[in-house]
Each structure stands twice: as C-alpha cells, then as structure tokens.
Short mmCIF file of C-alpha atoms and ligand atoms in Angstrom, two decimals:
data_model
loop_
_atom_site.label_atom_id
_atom_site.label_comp_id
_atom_site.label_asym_id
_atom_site.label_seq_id
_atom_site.Cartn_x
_atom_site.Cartn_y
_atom_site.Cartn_z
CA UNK A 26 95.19 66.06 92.10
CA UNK A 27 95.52 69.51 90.89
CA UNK A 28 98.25 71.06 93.25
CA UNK A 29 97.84 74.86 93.13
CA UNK A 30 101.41 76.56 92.51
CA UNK A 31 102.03 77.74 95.75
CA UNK A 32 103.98 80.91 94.88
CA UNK A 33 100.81 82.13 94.05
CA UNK A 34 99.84 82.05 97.28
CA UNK A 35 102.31 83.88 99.29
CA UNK A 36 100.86 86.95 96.93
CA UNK A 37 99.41 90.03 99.15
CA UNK A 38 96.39 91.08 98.49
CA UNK A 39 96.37 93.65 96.46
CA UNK A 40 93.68 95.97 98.65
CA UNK A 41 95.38 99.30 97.08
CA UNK A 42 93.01 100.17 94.05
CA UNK A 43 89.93 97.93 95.15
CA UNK A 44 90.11 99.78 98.48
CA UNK A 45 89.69 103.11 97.15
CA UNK A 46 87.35 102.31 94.38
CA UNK A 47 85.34 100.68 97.50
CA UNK A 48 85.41 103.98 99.31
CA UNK A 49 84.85 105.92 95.90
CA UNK A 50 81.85 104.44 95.20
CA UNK A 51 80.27 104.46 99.14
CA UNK A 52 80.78 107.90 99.06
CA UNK A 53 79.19 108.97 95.67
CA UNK A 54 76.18 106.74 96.90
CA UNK A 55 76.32 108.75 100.26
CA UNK A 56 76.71 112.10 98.55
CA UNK A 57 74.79 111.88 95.08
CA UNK A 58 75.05 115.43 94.64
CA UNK A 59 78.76 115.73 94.87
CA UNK A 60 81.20 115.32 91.94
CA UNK A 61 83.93 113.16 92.77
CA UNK A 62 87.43 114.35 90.78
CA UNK A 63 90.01 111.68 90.59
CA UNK A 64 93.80 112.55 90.66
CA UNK A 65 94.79 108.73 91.37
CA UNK A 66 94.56 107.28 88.34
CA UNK A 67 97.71 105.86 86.40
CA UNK A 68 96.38 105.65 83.26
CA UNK A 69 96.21 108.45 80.32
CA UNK A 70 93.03 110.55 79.26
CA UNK A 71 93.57 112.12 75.86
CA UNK A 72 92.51 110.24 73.12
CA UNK A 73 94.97 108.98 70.52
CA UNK A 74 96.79 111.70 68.26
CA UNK A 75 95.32 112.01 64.41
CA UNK A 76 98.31 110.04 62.78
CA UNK A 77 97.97 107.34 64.88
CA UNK A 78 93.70 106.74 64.01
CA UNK A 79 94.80 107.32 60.46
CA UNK A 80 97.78 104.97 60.41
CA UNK A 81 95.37 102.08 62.07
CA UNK A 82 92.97 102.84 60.17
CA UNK A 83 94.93 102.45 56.68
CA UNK A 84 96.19 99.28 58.33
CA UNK A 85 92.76 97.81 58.96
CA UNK A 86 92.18 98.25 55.51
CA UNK A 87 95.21 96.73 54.35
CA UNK A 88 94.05 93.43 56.20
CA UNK A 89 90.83 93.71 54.20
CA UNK A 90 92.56 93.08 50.97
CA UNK A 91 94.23 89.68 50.10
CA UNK A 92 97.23 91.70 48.48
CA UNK A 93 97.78 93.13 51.75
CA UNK A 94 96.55 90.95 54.43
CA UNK A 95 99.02 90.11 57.40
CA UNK A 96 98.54 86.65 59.05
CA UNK A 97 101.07 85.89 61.91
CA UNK A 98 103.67 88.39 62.38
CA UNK A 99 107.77 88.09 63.37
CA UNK A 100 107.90 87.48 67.12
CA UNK A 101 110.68 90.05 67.24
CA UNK A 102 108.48 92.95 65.64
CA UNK A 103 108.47 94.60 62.22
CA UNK A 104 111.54 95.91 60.99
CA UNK A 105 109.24 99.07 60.22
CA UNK A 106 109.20 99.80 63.31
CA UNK A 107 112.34 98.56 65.02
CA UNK A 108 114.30 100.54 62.46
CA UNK A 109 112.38 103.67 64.03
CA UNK A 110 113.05 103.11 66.96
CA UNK A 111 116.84 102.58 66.38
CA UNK A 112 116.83 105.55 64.79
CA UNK A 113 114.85 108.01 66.89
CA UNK A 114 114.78 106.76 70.10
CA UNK A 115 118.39 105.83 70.07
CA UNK A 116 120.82 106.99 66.96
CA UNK A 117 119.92 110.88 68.06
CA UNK A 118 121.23 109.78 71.49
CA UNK A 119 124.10 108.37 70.52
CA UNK A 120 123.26 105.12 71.06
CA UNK A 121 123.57 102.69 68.78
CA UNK A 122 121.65 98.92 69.05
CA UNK A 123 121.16 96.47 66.25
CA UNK A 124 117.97 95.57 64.88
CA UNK A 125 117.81 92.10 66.92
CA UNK A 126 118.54 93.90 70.21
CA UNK A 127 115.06 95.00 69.78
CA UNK A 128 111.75 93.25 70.56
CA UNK A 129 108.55 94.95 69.88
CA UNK A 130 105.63 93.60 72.44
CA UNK A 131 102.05 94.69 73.83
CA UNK A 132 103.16 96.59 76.57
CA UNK A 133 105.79 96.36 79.13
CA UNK A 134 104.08 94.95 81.84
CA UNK A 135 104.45 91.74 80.69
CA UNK A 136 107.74 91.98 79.51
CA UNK A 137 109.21 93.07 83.05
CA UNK A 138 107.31 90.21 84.54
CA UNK A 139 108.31 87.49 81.85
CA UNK A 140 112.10 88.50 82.12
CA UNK A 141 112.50 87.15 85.30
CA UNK A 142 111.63 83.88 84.22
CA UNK A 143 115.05 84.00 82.81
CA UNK A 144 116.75 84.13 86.30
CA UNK A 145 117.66 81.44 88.53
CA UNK A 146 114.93 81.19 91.20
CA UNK A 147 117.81 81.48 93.78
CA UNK A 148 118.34 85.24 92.23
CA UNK A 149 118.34 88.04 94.85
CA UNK A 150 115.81 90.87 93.27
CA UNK A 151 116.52 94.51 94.41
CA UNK A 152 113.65 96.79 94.10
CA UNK A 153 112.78 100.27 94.92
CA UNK A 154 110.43 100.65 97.96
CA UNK A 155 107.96 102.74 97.45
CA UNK A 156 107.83 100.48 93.81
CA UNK A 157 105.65 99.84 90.90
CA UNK A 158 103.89 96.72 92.69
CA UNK A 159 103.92 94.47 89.67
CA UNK A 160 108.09 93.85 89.91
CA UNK A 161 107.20 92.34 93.10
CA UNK A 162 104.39 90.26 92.43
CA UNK A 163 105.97 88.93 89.38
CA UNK A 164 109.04 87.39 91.14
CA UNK A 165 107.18 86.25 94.14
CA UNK A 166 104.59 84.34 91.52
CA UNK A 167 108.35 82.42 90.41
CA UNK A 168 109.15 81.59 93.73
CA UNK A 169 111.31 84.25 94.50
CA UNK A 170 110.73 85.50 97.96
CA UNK A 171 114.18 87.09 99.09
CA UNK A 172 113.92 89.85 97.68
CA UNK A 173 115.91 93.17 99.07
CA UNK A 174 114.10 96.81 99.16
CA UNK A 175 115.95 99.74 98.63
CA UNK A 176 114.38 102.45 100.33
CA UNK A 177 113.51 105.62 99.26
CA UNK A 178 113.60 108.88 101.32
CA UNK A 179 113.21 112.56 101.16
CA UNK A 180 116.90 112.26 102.35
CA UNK A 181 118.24 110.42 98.57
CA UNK A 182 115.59 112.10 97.09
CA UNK A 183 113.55 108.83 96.34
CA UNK A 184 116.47 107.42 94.21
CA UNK A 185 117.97 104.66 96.42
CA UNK A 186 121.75 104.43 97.55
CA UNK A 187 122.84 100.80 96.34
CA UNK A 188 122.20 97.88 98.09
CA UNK A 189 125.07 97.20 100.87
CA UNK A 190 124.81 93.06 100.02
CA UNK A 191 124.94 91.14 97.10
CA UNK A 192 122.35 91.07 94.85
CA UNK A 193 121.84 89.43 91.03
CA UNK A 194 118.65 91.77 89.56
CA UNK A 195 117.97 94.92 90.09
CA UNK A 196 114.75 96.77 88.48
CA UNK A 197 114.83 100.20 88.68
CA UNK A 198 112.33 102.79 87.52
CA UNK A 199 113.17 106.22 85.99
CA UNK A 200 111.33 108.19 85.50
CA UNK A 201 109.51 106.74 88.86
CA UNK A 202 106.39 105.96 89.31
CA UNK A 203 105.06 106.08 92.07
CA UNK A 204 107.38 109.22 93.41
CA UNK A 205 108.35 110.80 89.56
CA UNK A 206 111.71 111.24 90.74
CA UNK A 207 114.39 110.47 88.38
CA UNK A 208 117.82 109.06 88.36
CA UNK A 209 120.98 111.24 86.88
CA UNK A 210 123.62 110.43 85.09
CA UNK A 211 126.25 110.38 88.18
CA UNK A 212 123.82 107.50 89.71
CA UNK A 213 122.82 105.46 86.76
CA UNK A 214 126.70 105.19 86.39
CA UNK A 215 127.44 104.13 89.84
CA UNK A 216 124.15 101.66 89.01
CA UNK A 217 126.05 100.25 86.16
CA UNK A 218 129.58 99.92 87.65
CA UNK A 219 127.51 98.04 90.81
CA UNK A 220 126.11 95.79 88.23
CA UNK A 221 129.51 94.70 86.68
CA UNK A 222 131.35 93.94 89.89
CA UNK A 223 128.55 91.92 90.66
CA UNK A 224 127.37 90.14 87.65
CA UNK A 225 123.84 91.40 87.94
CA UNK A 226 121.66 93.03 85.62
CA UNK A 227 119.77 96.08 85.82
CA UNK A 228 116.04 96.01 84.47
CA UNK A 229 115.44 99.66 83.70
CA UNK A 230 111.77 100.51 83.01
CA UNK A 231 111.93 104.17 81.70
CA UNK A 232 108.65 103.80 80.36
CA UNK A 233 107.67 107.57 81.39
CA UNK A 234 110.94 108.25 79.43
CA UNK A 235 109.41 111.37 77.55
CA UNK A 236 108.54 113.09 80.08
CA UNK A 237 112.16 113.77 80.82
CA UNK A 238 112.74 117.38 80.58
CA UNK A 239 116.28 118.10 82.49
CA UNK A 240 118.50 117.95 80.22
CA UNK A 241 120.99 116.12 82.68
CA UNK A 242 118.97 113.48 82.77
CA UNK A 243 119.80 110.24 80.65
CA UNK A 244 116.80 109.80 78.38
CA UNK A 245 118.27 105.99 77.78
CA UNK A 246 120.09 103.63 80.48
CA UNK A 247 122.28 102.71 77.26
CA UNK A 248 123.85 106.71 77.33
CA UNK A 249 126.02 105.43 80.50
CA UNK A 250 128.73 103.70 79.38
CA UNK A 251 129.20 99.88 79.48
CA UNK A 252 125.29 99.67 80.42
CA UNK A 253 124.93 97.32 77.62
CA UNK A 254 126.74 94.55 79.20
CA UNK A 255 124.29 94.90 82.10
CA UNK A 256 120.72 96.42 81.15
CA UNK A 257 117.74 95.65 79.82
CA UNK A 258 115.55 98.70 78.87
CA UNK A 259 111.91 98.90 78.39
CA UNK A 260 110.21 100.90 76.87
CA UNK A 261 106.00 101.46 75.99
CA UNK A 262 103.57 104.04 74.18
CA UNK A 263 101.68 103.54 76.58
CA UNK A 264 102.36 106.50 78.36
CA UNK A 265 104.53 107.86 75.27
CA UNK A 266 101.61 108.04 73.11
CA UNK A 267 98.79 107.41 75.22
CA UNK A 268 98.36 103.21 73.76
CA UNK A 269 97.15 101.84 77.49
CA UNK A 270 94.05 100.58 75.30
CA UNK A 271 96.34 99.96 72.13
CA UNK A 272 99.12 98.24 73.75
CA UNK A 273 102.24 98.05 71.81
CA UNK A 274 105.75 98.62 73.68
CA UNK A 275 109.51 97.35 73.11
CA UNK A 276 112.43 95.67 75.20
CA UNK A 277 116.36 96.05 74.42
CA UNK A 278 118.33 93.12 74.97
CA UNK A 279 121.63 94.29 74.11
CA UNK A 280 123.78 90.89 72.51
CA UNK A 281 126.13 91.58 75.29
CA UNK A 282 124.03 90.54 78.24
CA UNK A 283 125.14 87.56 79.64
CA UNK A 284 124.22 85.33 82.52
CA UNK A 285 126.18 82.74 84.28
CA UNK A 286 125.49 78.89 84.24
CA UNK A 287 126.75 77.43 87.98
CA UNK A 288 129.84 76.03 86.45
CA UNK A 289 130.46 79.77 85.17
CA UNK A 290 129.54 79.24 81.50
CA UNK A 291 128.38 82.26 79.77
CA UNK A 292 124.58 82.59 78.27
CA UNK A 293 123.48 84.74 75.89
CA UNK A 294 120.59 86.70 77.04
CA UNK A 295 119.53 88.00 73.95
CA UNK A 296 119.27 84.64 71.92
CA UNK A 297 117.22 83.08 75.68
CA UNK A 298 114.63 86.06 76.01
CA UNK A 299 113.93 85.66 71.36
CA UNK A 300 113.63 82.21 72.68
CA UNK A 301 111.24 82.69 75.40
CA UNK A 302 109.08 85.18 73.32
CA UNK A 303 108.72 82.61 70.20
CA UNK A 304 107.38 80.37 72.79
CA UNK A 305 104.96 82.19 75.13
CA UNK A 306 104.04 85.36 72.91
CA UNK A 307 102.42 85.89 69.51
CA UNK A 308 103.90 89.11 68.29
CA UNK A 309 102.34 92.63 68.74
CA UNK A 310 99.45 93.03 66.18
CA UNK A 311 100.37 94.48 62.57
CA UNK A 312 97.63 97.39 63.26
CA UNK A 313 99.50 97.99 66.44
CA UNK A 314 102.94 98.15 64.87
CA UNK A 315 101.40 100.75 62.12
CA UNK A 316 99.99 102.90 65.19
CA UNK A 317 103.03 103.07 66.81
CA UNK A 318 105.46 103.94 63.59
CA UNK A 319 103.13 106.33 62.63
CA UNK A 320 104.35 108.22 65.99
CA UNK A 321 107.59 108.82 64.65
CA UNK A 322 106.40 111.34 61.85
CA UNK A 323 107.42 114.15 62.16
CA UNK A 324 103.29 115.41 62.67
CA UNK A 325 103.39 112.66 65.19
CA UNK A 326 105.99 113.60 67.26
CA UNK A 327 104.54 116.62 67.09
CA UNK A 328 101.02 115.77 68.18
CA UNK A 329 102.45 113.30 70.77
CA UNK A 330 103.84 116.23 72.36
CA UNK A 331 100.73 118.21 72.78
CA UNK A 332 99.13 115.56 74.86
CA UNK A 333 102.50 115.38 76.94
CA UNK A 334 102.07 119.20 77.20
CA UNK A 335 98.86 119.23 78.33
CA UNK A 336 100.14 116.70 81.07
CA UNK A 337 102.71 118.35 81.85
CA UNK A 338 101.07 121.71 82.52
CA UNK A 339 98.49 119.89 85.11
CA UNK A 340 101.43 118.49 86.89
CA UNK A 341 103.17 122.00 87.21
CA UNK A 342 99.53 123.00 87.95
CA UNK A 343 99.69 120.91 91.23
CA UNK A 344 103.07 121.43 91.79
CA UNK A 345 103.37 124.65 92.52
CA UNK A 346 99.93 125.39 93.98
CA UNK A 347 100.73 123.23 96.71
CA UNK A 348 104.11 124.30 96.99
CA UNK A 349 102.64 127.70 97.83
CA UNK A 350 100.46 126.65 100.37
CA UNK A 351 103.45 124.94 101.96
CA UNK A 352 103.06 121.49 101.16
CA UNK A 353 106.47 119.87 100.03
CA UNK A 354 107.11 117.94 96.63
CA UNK A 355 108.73 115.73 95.03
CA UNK A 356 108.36 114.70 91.21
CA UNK A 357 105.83 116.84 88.75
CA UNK A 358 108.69 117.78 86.62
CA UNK A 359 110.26 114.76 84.68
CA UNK A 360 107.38 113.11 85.41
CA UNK A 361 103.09 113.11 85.22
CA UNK A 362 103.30 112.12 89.11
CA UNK A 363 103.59 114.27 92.18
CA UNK A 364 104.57 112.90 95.39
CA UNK A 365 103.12 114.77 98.02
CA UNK A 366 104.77 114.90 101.49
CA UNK A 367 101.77 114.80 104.79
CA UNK A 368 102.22 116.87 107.43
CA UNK A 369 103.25 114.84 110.63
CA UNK A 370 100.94 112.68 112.00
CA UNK A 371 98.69 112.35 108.97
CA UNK A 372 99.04 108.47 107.60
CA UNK A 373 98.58 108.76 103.62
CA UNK A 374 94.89 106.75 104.25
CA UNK A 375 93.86 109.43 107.11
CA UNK A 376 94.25 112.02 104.11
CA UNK A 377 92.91 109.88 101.15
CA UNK A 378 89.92 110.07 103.52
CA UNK A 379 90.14 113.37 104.45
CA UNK A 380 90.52 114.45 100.87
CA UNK A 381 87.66 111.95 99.80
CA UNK A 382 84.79 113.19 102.74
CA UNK A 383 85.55 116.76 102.73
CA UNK A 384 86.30 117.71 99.30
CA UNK A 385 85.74 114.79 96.98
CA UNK A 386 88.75 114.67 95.44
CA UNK A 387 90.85 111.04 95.27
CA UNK A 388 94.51 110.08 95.37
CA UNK A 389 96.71 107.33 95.62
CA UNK A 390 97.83 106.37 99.34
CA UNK A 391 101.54 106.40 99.17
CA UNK A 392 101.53 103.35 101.79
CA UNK A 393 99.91 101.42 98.37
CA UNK A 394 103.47 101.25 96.84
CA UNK A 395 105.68 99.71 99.87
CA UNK A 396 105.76 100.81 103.55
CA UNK A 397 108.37 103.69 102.75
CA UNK A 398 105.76 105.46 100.91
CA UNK A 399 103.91 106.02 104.47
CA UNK A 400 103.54 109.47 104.80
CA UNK A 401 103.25 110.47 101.23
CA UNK A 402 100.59 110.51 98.95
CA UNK A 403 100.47 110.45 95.09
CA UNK A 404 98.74 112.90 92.65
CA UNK A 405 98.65 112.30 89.27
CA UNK A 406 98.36 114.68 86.12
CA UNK A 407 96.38 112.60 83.46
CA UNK A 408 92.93 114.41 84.41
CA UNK A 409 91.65 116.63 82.18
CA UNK A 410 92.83 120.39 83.39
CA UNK A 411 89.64 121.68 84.14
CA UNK A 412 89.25 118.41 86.37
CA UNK A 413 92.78 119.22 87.69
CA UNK A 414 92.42 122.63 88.23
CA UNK A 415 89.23 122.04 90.26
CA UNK A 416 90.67 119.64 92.22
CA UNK A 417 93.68 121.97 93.33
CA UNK A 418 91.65 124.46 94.00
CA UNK A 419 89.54 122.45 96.54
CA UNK A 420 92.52 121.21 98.63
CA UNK A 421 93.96 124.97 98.33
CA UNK A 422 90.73 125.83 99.94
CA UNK A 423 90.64 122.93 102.13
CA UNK A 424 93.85 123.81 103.86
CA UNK A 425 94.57 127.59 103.15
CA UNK A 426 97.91 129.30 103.63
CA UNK A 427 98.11 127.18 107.26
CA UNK A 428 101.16 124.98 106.51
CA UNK A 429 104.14 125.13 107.11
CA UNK A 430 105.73 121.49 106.93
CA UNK A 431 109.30 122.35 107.28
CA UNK A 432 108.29 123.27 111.05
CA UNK A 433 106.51 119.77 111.16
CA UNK A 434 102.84 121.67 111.40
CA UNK A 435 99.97 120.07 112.13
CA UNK A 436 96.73 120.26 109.33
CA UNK A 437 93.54 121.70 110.89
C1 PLP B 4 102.26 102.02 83.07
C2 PLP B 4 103.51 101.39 83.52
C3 PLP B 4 104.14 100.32 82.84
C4 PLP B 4 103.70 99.60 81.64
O1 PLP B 4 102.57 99.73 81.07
P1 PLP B 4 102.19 98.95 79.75
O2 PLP B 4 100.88 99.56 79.42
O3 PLP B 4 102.06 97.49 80.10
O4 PLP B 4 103.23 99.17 78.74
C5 PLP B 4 105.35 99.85 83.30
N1 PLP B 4 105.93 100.36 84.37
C6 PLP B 4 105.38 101.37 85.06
C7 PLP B 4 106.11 101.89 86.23
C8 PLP B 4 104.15 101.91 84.67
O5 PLP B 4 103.62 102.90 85.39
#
C-alpha cells in the first residue's frame, strides 16, 4: 500500500491567495464595468533590463553552435558568476567568502525549503510571525511541528526580540516581507551572539536585499561579525533584477558552519548542503547564469536600478499619502512592501472587502501571514505607477482626512 507521508497532511490550507483571487474574480463578474487595481501582488512588473535580453540572448546562441554548446552544468554554479558575486555583492562590503561558499540555484524558494532537510527532525524552528508562509510549510512537510513564533508588533517594530527558550534554527527575513521592516546592525548582532551560545543557525533570506537604502542597515548578515560560523544567506534576482520568470538565485554556506552529531561530533555544513544539491538539483541553466552576470555590468547595475527606482517611488507614493490621511506605516522604505496599520475594530479581511466592493482596489490581508498580522494589511509597490497612483488616490478618497489612528478612530 501506498502510505501517504503524513507530514503532508498536517499542512493548512493555504486559503490566503485562492481566497482573494476567489473574491477578485466574483466581483469583476458582478461589476464588469469596474477596473479592478491590484496592490497585493508579490511578484515584479517591469520587464527584464536590456543587458540581461542581450546576455540570454548571446547565450542561446552559443548553445546553437557545437563550439559553444553547454550540456550539464557544475552543481555549484559557474565560476562566471560566483566570482561576481564575490566580488560585488560581497568584496565592496567587506566581506570576503570563497568561491565554494557559494551555490548558484533557481531561486531561493527552494533553497530555504531544502536546507532544512539538513536538520535533525527533532530541531526547534524559530520563525517570524507575521512570516513568509513557505518557512513554515517547508518544515512542517519534514515532520517538524514544534516550531516557536516570534511575534512581531508595532511595539519591536516588526523585528522580533529573541526567543526566551532554546531553539536550533532560526530563519529570519530582512528586508521583511510581509511587513518591509528591516533588522539593524545592533539586532542582527545580538541574532548572531544568540546563535553561538546556542549552537543554532540563522537562515537569513535578504532576498529584497537591494532595496536597502539606510545606510545603517547591514546589506549582508556576513557584515556582523562571527555570522559566518552561524548563517546561511540567500540571496535571488528575483526581486534584484526582476528573474521571478527567469529564476536564478544563490546560497552562502560559509565552510565554518557546523552542526552537531548526538555524540557532539562536528559536521561540515558546507561539504552536506554541495552534497545534497549534487543529489536533488541539476544546476541553474547556463542561459540563466549569463542573465544574471550580465547584471553586474556596470549598464546593468545601472538599469537594475531604474526598475528598483520606479518601485521605490510607488512605495513612497503610498507611504506618505496614507500617512497624511492618518493611517500609520510601517515598511515602504527599505523595502517594496507597506504594512498598513487598521483602525480599531477593522479585521484586515473586513477591509480587503471594504477596499475590494467600494473601490476596487486589492491587498493582501495581513492575517494571511500568521495571526500577529491581524490588524494590518499589506500593500505592495510592483504595480505600474499609474496603477499605483490610481489606487491611492481611491482609498484617499475613500476615507478622506477622517483618521486619526493614534486616537484609536473609527473608519466611516
Ligand atoms: C520572493 C521571495 C523569495 C524567493 O523567491 P525566488 O523567486 O524563489 O527566488 C524568498 N523569500 C521571500 C520572503 C520572498 O518574498
């Protein structure tokens, strides 16, 4: 008999984004006439910068050619690339990695899911509540149910105090999605010191990484000293460069990183996760490599920037109009998110509603990313900025100059 893996079954169901798609679509077939603007969704908008097309397309062509043709590629990732990244991501930051600390993949999603599988099942995972629900769901499909949520608040400014018990993994997310908070040097240090009195390791996904403007903020988990001997960073054009369709991304497993057999003994987890990815993945594509050096041109940092720009002016866009209607933020600056506070008494679904009926504009329910995101409610800035504009415009109009939240007002 086929037994189903029951850890697969102790899943939620993941309601958030068929839900509002559901609602989405009953209400464009209730109101034909209405344009619906969407400010919920996670994924990017531009189209890829010129140097990236060209650089895919000269690699396309190389594969045409015997001379040139790639077959199977290094599991680790071109040195091409890796040496880029060693030298721009990290070198100008002072960091300094060796070539086989990096591994070049096709996006990080699976990389922050398949690096649990290196962790006893016994493990205690830490996560952020509100979270990126895909940590989660990843350790609870290995069995791992015990897992410890560190809350965010308005009070810690979404970036959790550490956990007051024991625990062996801990994935945090800077800058955060959902809230686009971000943590600062002072706390990724205390983060780091946590993780060496306790043997645990820190799995930083700082995939929104450039949209880190403060220049107090670490743009790399490695800037804090001793992080090596306790982080993993990941890192994905995805967001960088705008490769959600692309898919190309890298890990750091610093040769430090070590985990404990029960006697004590010390593993490598550098030489365990090379192992892991020779066995269950086939190397980013060649084309995919190409795209993704070609964004470390100079023209391509350059046009990479543009489109994080353009971003980045819809967020401030949304950040302060609501602001001046009296709505509280939080994120919108490091970060293509905006976490929106609700007056009291509105439940982030009452407004998605309200938002979706009235002016037919959609968001993300905060209560979609853990319980602690209750009353909150998540905008996002890859629309295009006429789309963005319009949409601020409507829930300026919606609500007026009415609010005052600090006094705990009520919304008409
Ligand atoms: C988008 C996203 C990722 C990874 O995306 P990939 O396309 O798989 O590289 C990882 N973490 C968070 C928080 C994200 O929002």
């Amino acid at each position: 008999m086929a037994n189903v893996n029951e850890n697969f079954l102790n899943l939620k169901n993941d309601y958030l984004f068929s839900t509002i798609t559901e609602k989405r679509r009953e209400f464009e077939k209730n109101n034909p006439d209405k344009k619906v603007i969407n400010l919920g969704v996670g994924d990017v908008s531009l189209p890829l910068a010129p140097v990236v097309i060209e650089a895919m397309h000269k690699a396309v062509d190389e594969m045409s050619r015997k001379e040139t043709f790639k077959g199977y590629g290094i599991v680790q990732g071109y040195d091409f690339l890796i040496d880029r990244i060693l030298d721009v991501e990290y070198k100008r930051r002072g960091v300094s990695l060796d070539k086989d600390e990096v591994f070049i993949a096709a996006g990080s999603k699976g990389d922050l899911a398949g690096i649990a599988e290196l962790f006893s099942e016994e493990n205690r995972v830490a996560l952020m509540n509100p979270v990126y629900p895909a940590y989660r769901d990843a350790n609870i499909m290995l069995g791992r149910n015990d897992i410890v949520y560190l809350k965010g608040t308005e009070e810690n400014n979404f970036t959790p105090e550490l956990p007051k018990e024991h625990v062996d993994i801990i994935y945090l997310c800077s800058p955060n999605n959902p809230t686009g908070t971000v943590l600062n040097r002072e706390q990724l240090e205390n983060w780091v010191k946590y993780a060496k009195e306790n043997k645990a390791i820190i799995f930083y996904d700082s995939v929104y990484e450039i949209f880190i403007e403060d220049e107090n903020i670490p743009h790399s988990i490695y800037e804090i000293e001793g992080a090596k001997e306790v982080a993993i960073e990941f890192r994905s054009y995805s967001k960088l460069a705008g490769f959600t369709g692309v898919r190309c991304s890298f890990a750091v497993v610093p040769k430090e990183l070590k985990v404990y057999r029960k006697d004590g003994e010390e593993i490598g987890l550098n030489a365990l996760w090379r192992r892991r990815q020779s066995t269950k993945f086939g190397a980013a594509s060649y084309i995919t490599q190409r795209a993704a050096e070609a964004v470390y041109t100079e023209e391509g940092q350059k046009q990479i920037r543009e489109n994080i720009k353009y971003y980045k002016e819809n967020a401030k866009y949304i950040k302060d109009e609501l602001e001046k209607i009296g709505f509280i933020t939080y994120g919108g600056v490091n970060s293509p998110y905006i976490w929106l506070k609700l007056p009291n008494g509105i439940d982030s679904w009452r407004f998605f509603n309200k938002l979706l009926n009235e002016i037919a504009v959609v968001g993300t329910p905060g209560v979609g990313f853990g319980e602690a995101g209750e009353g909150f409610f998540r905008l996002t800035a890859f629309s295009s900025k006429e789309d963005t504009k319009e949409a601020v415009n409507r829930i300026v109009k919606l609500f007026g100059i009415i609010i005052d939240l600090r006094k705990g007002d009520y919304i008409r």
